[in-house]
CSV table of C-alpha atoms in Angstrom, one decimal:
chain,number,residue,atom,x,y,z
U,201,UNK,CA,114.5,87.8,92.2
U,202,UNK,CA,114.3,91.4,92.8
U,203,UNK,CA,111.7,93.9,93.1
U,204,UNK,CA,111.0,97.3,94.1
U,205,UNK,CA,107.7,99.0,95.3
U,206,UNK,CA,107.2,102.7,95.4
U,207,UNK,CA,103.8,103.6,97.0
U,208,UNK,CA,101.4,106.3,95.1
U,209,UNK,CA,101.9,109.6,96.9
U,210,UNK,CA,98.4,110.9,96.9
U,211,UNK,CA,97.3,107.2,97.7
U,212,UNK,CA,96.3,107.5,101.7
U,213,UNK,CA,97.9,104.5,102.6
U,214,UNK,CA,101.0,103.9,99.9
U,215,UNK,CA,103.5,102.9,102.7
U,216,UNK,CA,101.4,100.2,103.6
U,217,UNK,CA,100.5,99.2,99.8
U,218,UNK,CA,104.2,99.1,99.6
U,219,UNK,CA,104.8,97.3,102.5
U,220,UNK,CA,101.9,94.6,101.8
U,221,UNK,CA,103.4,94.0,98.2
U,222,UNK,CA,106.7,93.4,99.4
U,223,UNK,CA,105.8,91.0,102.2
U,224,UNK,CA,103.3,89.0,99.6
U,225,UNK,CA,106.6,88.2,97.9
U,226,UNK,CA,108.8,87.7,99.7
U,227,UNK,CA,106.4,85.0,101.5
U,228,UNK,CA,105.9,83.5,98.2
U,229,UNK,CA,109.4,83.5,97.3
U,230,UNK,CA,109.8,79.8,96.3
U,231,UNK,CA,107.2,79.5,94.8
U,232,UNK,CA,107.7,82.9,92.6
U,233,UNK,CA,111.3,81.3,91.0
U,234,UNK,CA,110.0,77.8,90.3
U,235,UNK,CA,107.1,79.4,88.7
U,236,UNK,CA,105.6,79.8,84.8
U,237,UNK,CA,105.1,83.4,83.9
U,238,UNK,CA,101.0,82.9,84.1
U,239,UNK,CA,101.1,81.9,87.6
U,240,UNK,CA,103.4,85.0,88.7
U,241,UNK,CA,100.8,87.4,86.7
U,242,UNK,CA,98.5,85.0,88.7
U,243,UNK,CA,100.0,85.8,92.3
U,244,UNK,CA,99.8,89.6,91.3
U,245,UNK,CA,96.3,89.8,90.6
U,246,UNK,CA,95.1,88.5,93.7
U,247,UNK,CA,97.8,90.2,96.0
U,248,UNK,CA,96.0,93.3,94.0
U,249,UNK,CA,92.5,92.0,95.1
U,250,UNK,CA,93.5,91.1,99.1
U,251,UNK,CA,95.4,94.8,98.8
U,252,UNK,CA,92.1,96.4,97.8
U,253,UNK,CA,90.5,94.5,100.8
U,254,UNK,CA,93.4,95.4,103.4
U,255,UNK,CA,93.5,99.1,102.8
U,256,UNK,CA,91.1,101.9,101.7
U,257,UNK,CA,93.1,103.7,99.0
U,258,UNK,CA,96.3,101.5,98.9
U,259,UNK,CA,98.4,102.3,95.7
U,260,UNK,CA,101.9,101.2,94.8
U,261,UNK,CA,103.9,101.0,91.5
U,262,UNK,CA,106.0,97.2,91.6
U,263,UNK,CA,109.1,97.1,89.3
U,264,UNK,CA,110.6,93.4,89.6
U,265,UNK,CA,112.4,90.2,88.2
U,266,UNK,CA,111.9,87.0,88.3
U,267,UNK,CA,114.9,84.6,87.0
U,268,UNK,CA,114.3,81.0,86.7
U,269,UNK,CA,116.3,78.2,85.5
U,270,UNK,CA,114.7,78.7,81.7
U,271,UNK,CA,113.5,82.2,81.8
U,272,UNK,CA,114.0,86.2,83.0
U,273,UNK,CA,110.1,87.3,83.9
U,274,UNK,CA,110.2,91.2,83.8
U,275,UNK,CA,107.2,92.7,85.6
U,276,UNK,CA,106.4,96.1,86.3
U,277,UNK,CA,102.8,98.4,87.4
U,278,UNK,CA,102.4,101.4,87.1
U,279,UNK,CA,104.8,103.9,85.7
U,280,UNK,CA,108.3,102.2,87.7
U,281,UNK,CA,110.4,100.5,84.9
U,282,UNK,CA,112.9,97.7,84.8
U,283,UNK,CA,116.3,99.1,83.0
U,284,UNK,CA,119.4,97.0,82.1
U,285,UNK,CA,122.7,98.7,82.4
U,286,UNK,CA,125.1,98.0,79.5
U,287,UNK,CA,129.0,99.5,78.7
U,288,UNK,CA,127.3,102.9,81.4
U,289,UNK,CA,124.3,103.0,78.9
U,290,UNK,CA,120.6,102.0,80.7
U,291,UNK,CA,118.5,100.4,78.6
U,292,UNK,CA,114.7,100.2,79.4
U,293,UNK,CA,113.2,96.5,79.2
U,294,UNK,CA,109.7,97.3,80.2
U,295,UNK,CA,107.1,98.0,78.6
Protein backbone atom coordinates (compact mmCIF):
# COMPACT_ATOMS: atom_id res chain seq x y z
CA UNK A 1 0.00 0.00 0.00
CA UNK A 2 1.06 3.37 -0.84
CA UNK A 3 -0.38 6.72 -1.00
CA UNK A 4 0.36 10.20 -1.42
CA UNK A 5 -1.71 13.33 -0.27
CA UNK A 6 -0.98 16.77 -1.52
CA UNK A 7 -3.19 19.45 0.30
CA UNK A 8 -5.23 22.17 -1.94
CA UNK A 9 -3.17 25.32 -1.86
CA UNK A 10 -5.92 27.88 -1.58
CA UNK A 11 -7.71 25.37 0.86
CA UNK A 12 -7.03 27.22 4.52
CA UNK A 13 -6.15 24.21 6.14
CA UNK A 14 -4.52 21.69 3.37
CA UNK A 15 -1.65 20.61 5.64
CA UNK A 16 -3.88 19.44 8.03
CA UNK A 17 -6.36 17.76 5.33
CA UNK A 18 -3.20 16.09 4.29
CA UNK A 19 -2.14 15.16 7.48
CA UNK A 20 -5.67 13.80 8.61
CA UNK A 21 -5.82 11.59 5.36
CA UNK A 22 -2.64 10.13 5.83
CA UNK A 23 -3.13 9.22 9.60
CA UNK A 24 -6.87 7.75 8.61
CA UNK A 25 -4.75 5.24 6.71
CA UNK A 26 -2.35 4.44 8.05
CA UNK A 27 -4.62 3.60 11.23
CA UNK A 28 -6.64 1.50 9.08
CA UNK A 29 -3.85 -0.13 7.43
CA UNK A 30 -4.92 -3.80 8.02
CA UNK A 31 -7.87 -3.50 7.42
CA UNK A 32 -7.27 -1.40 3.91
CA UNK A 33 -5.08 -4.67 2.38
CA UNK A 34 -7.51 -7.41 3.50
CA UNK A 35 -10.23 -5.31 2.07
CA UNK A 36 -12.84 -5.55 -1.20
CA UNK A 37 -12.60 -2.51 -3.32
CA UNK A 38 -16.30 -1.27 -2.06
CA UNK A 39 -15.21 -1.02 1.46
CA UNK A 40 -11.89 1.02 0.57
CA UNK A 41 -14.19 3.49 -1.54
CA UNK A 42 -16.27 2.99 1.70
CA UNK A 43 -13.39 4.15 4.28
CA UNK A 44 -12.78 7.18 1.80
CA UNK A 45 -16.10 8.54 1.94
CA UNK A 46 -16.39 8.85 5.47
CA UNK A 47 -12.72 9.96 6.16
CA UNK A 48 -14.19 12.72 3.57
CA UNK A 49 -17.19 13.31 5.95
CA UNK A 50 -15.11 13.38 9.57
CA UNK A 51 -12.49 15.76 7.39
CA UNK A 52 -15.35 18.12 6.61
CA UNK A 53 -16.20 17.96 10.35
CA UNK A 54 -12.48 18.41 11.65
CA UNK A 55 -11.55 21.37 9.63
CA UNK A 56 -13.20 24.44 8.02
CA UNK A 57 -11.91 24.45 4.43
CA UNK A 58 -9.79 21.20 4.52
CA UNK A 59 -8.81 20.07 0.90
CA UNK A 60 -6.37 17.49 -0.26
CA UNK A 61 -5.84 15.46 -3.56
CA UNK A 62 -5.00 11.40 -2.38
CA UNK A 63 -3.12 9.36 -5.09
CA UNK A 64 -2.71 5.67 -3.74
CA UNK A 65 -2.63 1.76 -4.04
CA UNK A 66 -3.91 -0.75 -2.51
CA UNK A 67 -2.41 -4.44 -3.34
CA UNK A 68 -4.11 -7.44 -1.99
CA UNK A 69 -3.50 -11.00 -2.42
CA UNK A 70 -6.17 -11.10 -5.57
CA UNK A 71 -6.26 -7.51 -6.67
CA UNK A 72 -4.23 -3.85 -7.35
CA UNK A 73 -6.97 -1.11 -6.10
CA UNK A 74 -5.86 2.22 -7.84
CA UNK A 75 -7.38 5.22 -6.11
CA UNK A 76 -6.89 8.74 -6.70
CA UNK A 77 -9.02 12.43 -5.89
CA UNK A 78 -8.66 15.13 -7.27
CA UNK A 79 -6.28 15.91 -10.13
CA UNK A 80 -2.97 13.66 -8.39
CA UNK A 81 -2.61 10.46 -10.68
CA UNK A 82 -1.16 7.04 -10.17
CA UNK A 83 1.54 6.36 -13.10
CA UNK A 84 3.38 3.03 -13.83
CA UNK A 85 6.87 3.23 -14.95
CA UNK A 86 7.74 0.79 -17.80
CA UNK A 87 11.39 0.30 -19.94
CA UNK A 88 11.80 4.72 -18.63
CA UNK A 89 8.30 5.31 -20.19
CA UNK A 90 5.37 6.46 -17.29
CA UNK A 91 2.30 5.31 -18.08
CA UNK A 92 -0.91 6.89 -16.39
CA UNK A 93 -3.29 4.24 -14.69
CA UNK A 94 -5.82 6.59 -13.35
CA UNK A 95 -8.52 7.78 -14.43
Amino acid sequence: MAFVTDGVSNSKNAKNASYFVCKQISENYEKLISSKSSWIVSFLDKVNTKLAKEYEDALTTLAGVVITKDKINIINIGDSKVYTLKKSKLNKVSV
